[in-house]
PDB file of C-alpha atoms in Angstrom:
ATOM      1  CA  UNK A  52      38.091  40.028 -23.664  1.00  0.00           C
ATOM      2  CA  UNK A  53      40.839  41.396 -25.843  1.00  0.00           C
ATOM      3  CA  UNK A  54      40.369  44.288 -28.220  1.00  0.00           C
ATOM      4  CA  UNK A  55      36.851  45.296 -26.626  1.00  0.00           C
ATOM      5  CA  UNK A  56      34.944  47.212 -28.824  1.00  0.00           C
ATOM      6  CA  UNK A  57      31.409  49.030 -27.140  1.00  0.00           C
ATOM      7  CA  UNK A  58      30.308  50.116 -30.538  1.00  0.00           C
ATOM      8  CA  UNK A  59      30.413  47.200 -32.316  1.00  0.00           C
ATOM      9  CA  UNK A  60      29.029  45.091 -29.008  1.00  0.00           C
ATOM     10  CA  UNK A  61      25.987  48.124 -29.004  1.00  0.00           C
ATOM     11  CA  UNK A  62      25.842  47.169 -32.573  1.00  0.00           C
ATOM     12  CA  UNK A  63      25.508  43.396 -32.291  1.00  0.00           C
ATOM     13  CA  UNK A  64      23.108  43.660 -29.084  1.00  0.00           C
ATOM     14  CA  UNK A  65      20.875  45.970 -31.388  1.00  0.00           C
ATOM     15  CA  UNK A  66      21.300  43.276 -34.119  1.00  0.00           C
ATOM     16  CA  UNK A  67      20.040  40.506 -31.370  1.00  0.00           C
ATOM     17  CA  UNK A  68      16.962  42.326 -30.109  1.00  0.00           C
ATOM     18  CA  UNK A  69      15.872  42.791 -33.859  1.00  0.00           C
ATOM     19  CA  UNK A  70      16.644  46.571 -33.828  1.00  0.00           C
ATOM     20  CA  UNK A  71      18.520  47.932 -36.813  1.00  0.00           C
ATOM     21  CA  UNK A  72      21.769  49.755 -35.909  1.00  0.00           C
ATOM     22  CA  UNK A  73      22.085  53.618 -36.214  1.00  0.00           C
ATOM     23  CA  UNK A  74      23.215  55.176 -38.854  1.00  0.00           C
ATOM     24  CA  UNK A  75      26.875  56.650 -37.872  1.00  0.00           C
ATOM     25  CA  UNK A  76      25.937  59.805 -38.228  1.00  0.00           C
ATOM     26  CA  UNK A  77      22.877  59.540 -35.792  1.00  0.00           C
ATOM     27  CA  UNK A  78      23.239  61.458 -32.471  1.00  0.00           C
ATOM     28  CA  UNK A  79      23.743  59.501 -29.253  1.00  0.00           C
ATOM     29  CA  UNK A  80      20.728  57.059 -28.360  1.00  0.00           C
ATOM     30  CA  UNK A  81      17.830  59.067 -26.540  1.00  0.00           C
ATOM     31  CA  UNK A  82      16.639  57.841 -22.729  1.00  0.00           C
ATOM     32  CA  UNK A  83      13.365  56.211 -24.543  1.00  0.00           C
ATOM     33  CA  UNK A  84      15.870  54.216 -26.973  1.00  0.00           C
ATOM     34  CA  UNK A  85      16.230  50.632 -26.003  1.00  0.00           C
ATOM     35  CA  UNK A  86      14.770  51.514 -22.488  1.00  0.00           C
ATOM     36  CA  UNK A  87      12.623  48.890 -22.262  1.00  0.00           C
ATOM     37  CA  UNK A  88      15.561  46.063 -23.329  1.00  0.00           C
ATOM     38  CA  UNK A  89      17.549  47.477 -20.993  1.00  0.00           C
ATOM     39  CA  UNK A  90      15.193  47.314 -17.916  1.00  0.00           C
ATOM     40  CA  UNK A  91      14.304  43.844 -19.111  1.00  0.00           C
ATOM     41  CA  UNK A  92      18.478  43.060 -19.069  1.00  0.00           C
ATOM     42  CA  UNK A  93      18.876  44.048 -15.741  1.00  0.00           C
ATOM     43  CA  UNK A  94      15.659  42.464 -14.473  1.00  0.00           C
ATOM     44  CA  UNK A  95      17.057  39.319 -16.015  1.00  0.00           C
ATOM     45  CA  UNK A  96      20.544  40.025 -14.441  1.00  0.00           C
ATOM     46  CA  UNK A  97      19.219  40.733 -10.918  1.00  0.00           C
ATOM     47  CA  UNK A  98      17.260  36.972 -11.251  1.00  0.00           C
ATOM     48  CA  UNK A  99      20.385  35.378 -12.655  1.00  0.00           C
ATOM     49  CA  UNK A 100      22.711  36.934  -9.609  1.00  0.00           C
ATOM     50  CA  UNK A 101      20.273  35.875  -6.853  1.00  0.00           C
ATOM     51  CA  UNK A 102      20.044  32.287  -8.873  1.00  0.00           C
ATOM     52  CA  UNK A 103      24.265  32.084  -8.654  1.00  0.00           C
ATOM     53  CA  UNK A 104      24.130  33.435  -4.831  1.00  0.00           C
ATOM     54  CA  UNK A 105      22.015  30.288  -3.816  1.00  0.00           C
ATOM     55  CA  UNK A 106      24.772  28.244  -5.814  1.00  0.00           C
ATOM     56  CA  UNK A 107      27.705  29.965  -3.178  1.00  0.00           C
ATOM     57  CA  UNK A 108      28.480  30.349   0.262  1.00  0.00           C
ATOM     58  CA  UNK A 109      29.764  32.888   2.685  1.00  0.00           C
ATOM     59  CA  UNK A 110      31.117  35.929   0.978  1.00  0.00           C
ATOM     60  CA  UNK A 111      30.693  34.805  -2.253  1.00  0.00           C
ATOM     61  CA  UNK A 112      27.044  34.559  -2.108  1.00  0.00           C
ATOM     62  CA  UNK A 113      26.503  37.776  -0.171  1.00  0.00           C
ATOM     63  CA  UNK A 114      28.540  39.141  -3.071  1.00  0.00           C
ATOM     64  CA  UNK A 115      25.961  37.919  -5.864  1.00  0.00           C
ATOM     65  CA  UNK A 116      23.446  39.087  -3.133  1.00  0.00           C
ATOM     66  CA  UNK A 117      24.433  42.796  -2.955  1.00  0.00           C
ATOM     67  CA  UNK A 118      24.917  42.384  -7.178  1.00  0.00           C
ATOM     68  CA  UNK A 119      21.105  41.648  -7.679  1.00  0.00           C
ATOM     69  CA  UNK A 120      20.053  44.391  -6.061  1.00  0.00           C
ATOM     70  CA  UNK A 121      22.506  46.669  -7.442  1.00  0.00           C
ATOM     71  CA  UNK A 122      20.594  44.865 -10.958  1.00  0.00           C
ATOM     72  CA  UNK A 123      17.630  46.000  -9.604  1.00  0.00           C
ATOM     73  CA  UNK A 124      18.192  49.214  -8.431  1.00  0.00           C
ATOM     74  CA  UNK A 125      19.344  49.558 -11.957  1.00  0.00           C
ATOM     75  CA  UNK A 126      16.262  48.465 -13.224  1.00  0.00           C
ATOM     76  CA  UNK A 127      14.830  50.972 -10.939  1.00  0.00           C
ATOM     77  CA  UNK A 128      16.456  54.040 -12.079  1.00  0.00           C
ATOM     78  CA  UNK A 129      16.063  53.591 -15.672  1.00  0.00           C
ATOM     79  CA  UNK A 130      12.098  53.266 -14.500  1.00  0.00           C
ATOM     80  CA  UNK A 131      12.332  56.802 -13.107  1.00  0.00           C
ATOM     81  CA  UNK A 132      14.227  58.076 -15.596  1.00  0.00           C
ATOM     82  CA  UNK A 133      10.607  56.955 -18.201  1.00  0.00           C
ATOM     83  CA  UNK A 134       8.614  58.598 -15.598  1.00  0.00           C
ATOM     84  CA  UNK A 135      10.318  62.059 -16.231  1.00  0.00           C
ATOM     85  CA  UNK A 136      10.780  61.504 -19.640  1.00  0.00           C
ATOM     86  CA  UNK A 137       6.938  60.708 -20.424  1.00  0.00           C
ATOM     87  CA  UNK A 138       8.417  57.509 -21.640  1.00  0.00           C
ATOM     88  CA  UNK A 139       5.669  54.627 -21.425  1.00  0.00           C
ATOM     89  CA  UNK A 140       7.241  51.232 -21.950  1.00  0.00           C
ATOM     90  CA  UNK A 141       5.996  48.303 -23.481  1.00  0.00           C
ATOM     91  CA  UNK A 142       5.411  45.133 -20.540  1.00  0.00           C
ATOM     92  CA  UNK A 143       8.497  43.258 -20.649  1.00  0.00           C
ATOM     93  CA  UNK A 144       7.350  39.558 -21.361  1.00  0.00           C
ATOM     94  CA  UNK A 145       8.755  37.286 -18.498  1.00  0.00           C
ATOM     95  CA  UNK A 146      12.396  35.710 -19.148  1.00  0.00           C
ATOM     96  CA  UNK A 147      13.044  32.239 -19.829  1.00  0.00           C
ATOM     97  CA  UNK A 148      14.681  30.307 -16.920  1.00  0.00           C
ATOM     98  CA  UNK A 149      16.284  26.881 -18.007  1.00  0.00           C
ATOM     99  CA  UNK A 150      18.734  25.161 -16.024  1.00  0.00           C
ATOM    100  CA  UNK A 151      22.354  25.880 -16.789  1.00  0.00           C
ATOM    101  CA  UNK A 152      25.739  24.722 -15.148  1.00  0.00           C
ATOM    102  CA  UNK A 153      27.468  28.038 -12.635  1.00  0.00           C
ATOM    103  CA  UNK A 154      29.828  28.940 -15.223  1.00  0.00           C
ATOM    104  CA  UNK A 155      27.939  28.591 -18.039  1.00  0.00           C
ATOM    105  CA  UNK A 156      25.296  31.480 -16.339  1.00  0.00           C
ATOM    106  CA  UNK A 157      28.799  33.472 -14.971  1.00  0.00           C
ATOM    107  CA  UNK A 158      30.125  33.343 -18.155  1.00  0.00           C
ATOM    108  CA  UNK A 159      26.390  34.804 -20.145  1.00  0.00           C
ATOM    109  CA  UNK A 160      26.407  37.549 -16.929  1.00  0.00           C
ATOM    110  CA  UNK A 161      29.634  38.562 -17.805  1.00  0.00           C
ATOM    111  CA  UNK A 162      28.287  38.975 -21.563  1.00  0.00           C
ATOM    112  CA  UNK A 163      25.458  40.594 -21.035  1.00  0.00           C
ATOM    113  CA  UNK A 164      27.296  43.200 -18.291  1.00  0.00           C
ATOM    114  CA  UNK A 165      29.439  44.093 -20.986  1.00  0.00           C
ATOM    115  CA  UNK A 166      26.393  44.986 -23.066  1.00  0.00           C
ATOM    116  CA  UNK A 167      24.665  47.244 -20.486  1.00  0.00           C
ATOM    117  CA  UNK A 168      28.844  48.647 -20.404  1.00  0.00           C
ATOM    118  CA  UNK A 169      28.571  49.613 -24.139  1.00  0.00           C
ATOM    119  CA  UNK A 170      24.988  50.533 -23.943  1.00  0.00           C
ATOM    120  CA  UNK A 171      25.770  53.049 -20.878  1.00  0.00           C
ATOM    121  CA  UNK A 172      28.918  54.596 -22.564  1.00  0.00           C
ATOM    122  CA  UNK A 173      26.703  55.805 -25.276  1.00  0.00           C
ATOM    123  CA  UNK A 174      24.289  57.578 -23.636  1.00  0.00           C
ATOM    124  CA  UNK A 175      26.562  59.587 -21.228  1.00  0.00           C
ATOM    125  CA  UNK A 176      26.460  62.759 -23.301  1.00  0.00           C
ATOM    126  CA  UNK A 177      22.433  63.277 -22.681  1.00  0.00           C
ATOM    127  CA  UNK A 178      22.269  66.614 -20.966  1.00  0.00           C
ATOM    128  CA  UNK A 179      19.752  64.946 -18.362  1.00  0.00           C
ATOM    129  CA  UNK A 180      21.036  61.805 -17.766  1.00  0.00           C
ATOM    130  CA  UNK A 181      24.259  61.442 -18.511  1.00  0.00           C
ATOM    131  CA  UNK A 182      25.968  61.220 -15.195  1.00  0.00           C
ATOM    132  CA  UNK A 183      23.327  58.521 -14.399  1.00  0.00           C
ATOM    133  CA  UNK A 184      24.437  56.330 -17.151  1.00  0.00           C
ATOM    134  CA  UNK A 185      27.938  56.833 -16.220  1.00  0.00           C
ATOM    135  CA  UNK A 186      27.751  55.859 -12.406  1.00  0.00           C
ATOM    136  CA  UNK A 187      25.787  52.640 -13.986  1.00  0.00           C
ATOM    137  CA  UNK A 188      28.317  52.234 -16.424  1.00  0.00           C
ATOM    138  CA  UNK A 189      30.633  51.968 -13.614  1.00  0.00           C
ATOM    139  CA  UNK A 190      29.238  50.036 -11.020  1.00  0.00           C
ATOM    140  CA  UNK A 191      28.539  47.112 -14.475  1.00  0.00           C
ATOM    141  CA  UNK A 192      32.374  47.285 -14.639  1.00  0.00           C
ATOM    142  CA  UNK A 193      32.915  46.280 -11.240  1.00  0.00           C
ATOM    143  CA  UNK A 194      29.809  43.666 -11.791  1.00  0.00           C
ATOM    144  CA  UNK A 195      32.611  42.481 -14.615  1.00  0.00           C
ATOM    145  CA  UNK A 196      35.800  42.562 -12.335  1.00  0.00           C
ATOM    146  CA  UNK A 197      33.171  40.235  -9.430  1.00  0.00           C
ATOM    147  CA  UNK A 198      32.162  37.557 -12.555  1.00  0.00           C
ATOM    148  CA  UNK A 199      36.003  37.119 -13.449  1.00  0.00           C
ATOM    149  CA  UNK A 200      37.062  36.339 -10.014  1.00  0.00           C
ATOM    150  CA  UNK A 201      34.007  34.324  -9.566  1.00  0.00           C
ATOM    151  CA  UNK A 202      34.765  32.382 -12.188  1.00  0.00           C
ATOM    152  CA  UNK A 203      38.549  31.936 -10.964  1.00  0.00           C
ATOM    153  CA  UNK A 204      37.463  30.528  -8.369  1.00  0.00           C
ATOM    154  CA  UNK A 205      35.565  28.114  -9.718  1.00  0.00           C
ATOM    155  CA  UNK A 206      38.429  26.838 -11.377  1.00  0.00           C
ATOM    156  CA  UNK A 207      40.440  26.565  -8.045  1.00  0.00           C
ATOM    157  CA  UNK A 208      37.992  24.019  -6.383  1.00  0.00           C
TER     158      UNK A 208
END
């Protein structure tokens, strides 16, 4: 995508789970803001990666593989980091699953990994967690840089 912006995509994601955005002059979000959505996200990423691994072969699935439990290792660490924070979450309802075509799911991972990107960004000044949400920051950029050449290789077959 040209011209990224991770404000404006924190501010539309906020917009899509019903949230209103911060006011500018807000702090950075807190660990307990948007903790839940963001388990949920990479619950629903983790599914979505093991979904496209059954759809490859060879390296290409062990790739997706090895990317859904990076999702839910993710998932896991933002879980600990409610447990030291007191934070009590709300049950996360169970995502939707309808059938979609390989790229059309590549395409909504690479979305929704660009999301978590912005999301991450702006939480790596908390004094507790920030290096946390910068090493997951990091490894959703490389998530990116897996979709795109997933998705170019689609288009060489």
């Amino acid at each position: 995508m040209e011209n990224f912006d991770p404000e404006k995509a924190a501010r539309v994601w906020q917009r899509v789970q019903g949230k209103a955005a911060p006011a500018p002059e807000e702090n950075a979000p807190t660990v307990s803001q948007g903790l839940s959505a963001c388990i949920a996200g990479e619950q629903t990423d983790a599914a979505a990666y093991l979904n496209l691994s059954r759809r490859f072969q060879g390296k290409q699935a062990l790739l997706l593989q090895k990317m859904a439990q990076q999702e839910q290792a993710h998932a896991a660490c933002l879980r600990g980091m409610g447990v030291l924070t007191g934070y009590r979450r709300n049950p996360a309802g169970a995502a939707s699953s309808h059938p979609e075509g390989t790229e059309a799911l590549l395409r909504r991972c690479y979305g929704r990994e660009l999301q978590c990107i912005a999301a991450y960004e702006a939480r790596t000044g908390d004094p507790q967690f920030g290096p946390v949400y910068a090493r997951l920051a990091a490894q959703e950029r490389e998530h990116c840089c897996r979709i795109l050449e997933l998705l170019g290789s689609l288009r060489e077959k």
